[in-house]
Short mmCIF file of C-alpha atoms in Angstrom, two decimals:
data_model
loop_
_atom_site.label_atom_id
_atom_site.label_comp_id
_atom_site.label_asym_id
_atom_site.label_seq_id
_atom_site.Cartn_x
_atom_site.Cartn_y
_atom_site.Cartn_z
CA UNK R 1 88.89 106.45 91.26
CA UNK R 2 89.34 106.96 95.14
CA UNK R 3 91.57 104.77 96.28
CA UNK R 4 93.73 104.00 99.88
CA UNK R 5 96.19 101.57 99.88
CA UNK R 6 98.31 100.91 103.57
CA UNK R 7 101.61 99.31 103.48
CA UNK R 8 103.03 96.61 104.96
CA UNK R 9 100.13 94.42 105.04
CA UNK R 10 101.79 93.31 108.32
CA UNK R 11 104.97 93.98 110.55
CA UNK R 12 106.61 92.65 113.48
CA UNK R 13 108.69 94.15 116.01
CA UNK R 14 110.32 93.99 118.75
CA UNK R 15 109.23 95.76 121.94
CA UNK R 16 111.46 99.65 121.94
CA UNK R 17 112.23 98.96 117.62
CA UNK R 18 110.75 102.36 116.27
CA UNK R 19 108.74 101.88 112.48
CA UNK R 20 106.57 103.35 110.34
CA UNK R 21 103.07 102.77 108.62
CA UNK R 22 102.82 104.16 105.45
CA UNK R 23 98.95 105.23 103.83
CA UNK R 24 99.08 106.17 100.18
CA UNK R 25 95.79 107.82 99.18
CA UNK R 26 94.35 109.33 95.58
CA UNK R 27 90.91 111.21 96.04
CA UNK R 28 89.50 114.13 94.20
CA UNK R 29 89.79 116.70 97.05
CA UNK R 30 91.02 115.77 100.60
CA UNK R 31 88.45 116.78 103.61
CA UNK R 32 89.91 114.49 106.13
CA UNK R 33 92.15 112.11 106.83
CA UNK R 34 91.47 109.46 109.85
CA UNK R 35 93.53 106.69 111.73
CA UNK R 36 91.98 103.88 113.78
CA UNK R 37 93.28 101.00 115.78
CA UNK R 38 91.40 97.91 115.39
CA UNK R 39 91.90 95.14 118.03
CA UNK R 40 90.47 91.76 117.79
CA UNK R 41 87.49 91.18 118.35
CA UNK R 42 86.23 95.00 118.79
CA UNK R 43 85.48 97.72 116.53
CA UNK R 44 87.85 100.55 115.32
CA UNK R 45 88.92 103.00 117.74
CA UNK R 46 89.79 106.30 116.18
CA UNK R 47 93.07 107.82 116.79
CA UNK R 48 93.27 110.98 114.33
CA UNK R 49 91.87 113.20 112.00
CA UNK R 50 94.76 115.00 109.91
CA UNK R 51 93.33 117.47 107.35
CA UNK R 52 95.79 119.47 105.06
CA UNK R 53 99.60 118.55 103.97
CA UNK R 54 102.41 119.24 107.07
CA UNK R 55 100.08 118.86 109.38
CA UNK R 56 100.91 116.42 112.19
CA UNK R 57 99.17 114.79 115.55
CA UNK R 58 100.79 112.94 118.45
CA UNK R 59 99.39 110.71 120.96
CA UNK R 60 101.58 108.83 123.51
CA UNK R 61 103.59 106.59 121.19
CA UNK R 62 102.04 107.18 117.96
CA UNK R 63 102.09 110.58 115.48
CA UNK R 64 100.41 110.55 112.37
CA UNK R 65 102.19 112.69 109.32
CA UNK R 66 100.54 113.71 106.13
CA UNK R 67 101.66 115.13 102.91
CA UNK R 68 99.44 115.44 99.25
CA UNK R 69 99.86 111.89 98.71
CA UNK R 70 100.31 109.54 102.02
CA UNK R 71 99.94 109.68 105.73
CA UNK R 72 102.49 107.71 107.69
CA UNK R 73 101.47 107.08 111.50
CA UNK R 74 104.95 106.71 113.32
CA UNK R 75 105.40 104.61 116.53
CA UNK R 76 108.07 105.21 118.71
CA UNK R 77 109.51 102.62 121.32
CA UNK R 78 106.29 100.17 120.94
CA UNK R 79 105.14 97.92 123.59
CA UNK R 80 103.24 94.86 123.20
CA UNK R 81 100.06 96.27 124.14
CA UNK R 82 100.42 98.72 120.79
CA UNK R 83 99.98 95.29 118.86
CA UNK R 84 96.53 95.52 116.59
CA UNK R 85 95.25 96.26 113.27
CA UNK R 86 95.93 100.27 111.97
CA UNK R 87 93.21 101.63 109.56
CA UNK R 88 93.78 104.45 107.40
CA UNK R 89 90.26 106.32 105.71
CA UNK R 90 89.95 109.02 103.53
CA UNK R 91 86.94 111.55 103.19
CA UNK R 92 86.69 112.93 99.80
CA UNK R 93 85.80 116.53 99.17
CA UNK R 94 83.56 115.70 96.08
CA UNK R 95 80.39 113.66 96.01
CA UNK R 96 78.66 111.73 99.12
CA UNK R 97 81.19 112.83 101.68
CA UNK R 98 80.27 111.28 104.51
CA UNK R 99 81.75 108.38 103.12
CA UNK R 100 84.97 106.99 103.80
CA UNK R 101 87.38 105.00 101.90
CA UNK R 102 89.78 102.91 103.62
CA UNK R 103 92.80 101.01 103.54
CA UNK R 104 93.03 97.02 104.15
CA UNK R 105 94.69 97.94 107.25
CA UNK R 106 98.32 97.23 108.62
CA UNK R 107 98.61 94.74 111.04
CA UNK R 108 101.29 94.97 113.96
CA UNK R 109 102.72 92.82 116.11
CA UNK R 110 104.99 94.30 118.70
CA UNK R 111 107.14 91.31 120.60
CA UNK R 112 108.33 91.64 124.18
CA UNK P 1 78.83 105.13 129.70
CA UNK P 2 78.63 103.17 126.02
CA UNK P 3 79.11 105.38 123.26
CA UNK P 4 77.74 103.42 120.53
CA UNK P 5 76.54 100.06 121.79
CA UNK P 6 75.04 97.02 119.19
CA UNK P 7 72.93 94.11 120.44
CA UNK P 8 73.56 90.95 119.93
CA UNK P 9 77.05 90.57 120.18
CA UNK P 10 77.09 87.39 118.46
CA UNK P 11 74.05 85.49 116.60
CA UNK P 12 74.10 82.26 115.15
CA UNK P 13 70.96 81.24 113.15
CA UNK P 14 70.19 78.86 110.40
CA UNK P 15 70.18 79.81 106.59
CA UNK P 16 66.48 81.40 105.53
CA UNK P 17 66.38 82.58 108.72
CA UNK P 18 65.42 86.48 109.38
CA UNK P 19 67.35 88.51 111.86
CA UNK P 20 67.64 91.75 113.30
CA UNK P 21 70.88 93.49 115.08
CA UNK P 22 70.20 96.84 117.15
CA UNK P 23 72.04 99.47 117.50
CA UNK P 24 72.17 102.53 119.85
CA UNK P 25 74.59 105.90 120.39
CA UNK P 26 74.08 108.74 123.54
CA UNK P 27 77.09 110.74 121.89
CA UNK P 28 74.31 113.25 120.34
CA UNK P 29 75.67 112.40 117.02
CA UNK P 30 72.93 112.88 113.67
CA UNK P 31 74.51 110.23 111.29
CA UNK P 32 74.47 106.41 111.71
CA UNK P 33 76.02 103.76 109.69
CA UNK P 34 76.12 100.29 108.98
CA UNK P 35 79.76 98.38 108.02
CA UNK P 36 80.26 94.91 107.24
CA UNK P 37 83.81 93.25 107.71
CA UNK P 38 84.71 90.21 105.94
CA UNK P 39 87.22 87.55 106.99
CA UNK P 40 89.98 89.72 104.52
CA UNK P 41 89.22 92.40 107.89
CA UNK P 42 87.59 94.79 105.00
CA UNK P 43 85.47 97.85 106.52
CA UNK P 44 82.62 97.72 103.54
CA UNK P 45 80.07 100.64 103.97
CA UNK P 46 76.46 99.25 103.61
CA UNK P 47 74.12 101.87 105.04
CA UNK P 48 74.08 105.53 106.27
CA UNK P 49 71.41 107.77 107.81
CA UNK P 50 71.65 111.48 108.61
CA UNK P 51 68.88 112.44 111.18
CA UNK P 52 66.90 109.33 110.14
CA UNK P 53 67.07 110.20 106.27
CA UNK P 54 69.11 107.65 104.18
CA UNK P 55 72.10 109.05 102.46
CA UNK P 56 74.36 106.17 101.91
CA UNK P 57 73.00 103.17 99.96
CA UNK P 58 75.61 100.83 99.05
CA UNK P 59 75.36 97.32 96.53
CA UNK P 60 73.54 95.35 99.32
CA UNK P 61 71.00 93.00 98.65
CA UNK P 62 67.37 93.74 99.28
CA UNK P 63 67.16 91.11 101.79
CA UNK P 64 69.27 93.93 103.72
CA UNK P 65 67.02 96.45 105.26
CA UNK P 66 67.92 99.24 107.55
CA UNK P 67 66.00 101.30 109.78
CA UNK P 68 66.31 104.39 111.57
CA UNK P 69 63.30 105.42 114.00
CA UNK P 70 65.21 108.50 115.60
CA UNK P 71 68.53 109.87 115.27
CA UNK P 72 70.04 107.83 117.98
CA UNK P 73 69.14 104.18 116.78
CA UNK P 74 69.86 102.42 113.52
CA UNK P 75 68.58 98.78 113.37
CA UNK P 76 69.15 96.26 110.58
CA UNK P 77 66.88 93.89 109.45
CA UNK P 78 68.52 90.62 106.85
CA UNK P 79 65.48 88.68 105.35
CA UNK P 80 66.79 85.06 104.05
CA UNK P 81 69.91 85.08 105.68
CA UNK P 82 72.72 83.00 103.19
CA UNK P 83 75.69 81.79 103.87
CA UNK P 84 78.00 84.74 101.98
CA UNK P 85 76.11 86.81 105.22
CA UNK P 86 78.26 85.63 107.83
CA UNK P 87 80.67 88.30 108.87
CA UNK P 88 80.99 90.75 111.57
CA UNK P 89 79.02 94.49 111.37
CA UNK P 90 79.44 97.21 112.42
CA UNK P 91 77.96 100.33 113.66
CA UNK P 92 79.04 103.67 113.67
CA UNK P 93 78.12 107.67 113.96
CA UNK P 94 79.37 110.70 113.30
CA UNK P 95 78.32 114.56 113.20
CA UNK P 96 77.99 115.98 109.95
CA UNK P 97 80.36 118.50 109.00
CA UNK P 98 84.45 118.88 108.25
CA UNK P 99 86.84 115.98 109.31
CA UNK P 100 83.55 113.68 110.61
CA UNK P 101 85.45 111.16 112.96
CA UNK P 102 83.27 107.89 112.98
CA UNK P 103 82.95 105.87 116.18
CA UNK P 104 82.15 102.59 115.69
CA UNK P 105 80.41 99.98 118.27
CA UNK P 106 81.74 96.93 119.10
CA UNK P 107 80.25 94.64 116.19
CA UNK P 108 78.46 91.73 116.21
CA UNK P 109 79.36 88.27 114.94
CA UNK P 110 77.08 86.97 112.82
CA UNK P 111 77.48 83.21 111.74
CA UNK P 112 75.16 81.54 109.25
CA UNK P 113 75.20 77.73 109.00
#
């Protein structure tokens, strides 16, 4: 069964203290990949589309990783304002694929 | 310049009631969705339509009922609205094709007392 599962459920920083949000995935054929930020309150902003092992994307703070298995989206030096929810998706390869899975979502807190 | 915009933002109506939520995108995209989000922040696809042809039709009750008159709007209609409705939804499109990024609108609120 398809399946995304994002870990920590939540994490707390301090403002500058560099982490990690891991996105384990199994799916029967990988077509793409996606991050969004969710703030409260609005709907999910996409960040990045990541299709095929080794490939990576940066944007400002953030760069998203992914290998056969998980996608980690890195954040360097946070600030405050990089405090939200992070969604991981998955589009399968097989079957309806305009439909996503996704993750429960990471929730960050970045403290000044 | 909204992307993908939904109307109301918030709606507040009695149980049995019937109510619709609207929702618009100028970003020339030919697939539409409806999400609903629970209070465990859970993205739960409900409905999809590709250039006004349903593709996507989740578990939803019949009292759900979307509707797509062009390619640009996707409206959805609840018929007996119950408490286990309240939640936020969302709206989203995409293009068809390889690595179809989603962009979502910004949800409305609905709350049924």
């Amino acid at each position: 069964e398809d399946q995304v599962t994002q870990s920590p459920e939540a994490l707390r920083l301090q403002e500058g203290e560099s982490s990690s949000l891991n996105c384990s995935y199994t799916v029967s054929g990988l077509r793409g990949l996606f991050w969004y930020r969710q703030d409260p309150g609005k709907g999910p902003e996409f960040l990045f589309t990541l299709y095929s092992a080794g490939e990576e994307k940066e944007k400002e703070r953030l760069k998203a990783t992914l290998t056969k298995k998980e996608s980690f989206l890195h954040i360097t030096a946070p600030k405050p304002e990089d405090s939200a929810t992070y969604l991981c998706a998955v589009q399968p390869n097989a079957g309806n694929n305009r439909k996503l899975i996704w993750g429960l979502g990471t929730s960050l807190a970045v403290n000044p | 310049d909204t992307a993908v915009s939904q109307t109301p933002k918030y709606l507040v109506t009695q149980m049995g009631n019937d109510k619709s939520i609207k929702c618009e995108q100028n970003l020339g995209h030919d697939t539409m969705y409806w999400y609903k989000q629970d209070s465990k922040k859970f993205l739960k696809i409900m409905f999809s339509y590709n250039n006004k042809e349903l593709i996507i039709n989740e578990t939803v009750p019949n009292r759900f009922s979307p509707k797509s008159p062009d390619k640009a709007h996707l409206n959805l209609h609840i018929n007996s609205l119950e408490l286990g409705d309240s939640a936020v939804y969302f709206c989203a499109s995409s293009l068809a094709g390889r690595g179809s990024e989603q962009f979502f609108g910004p949800g409305t609120r609905l709350t049924v007392l």
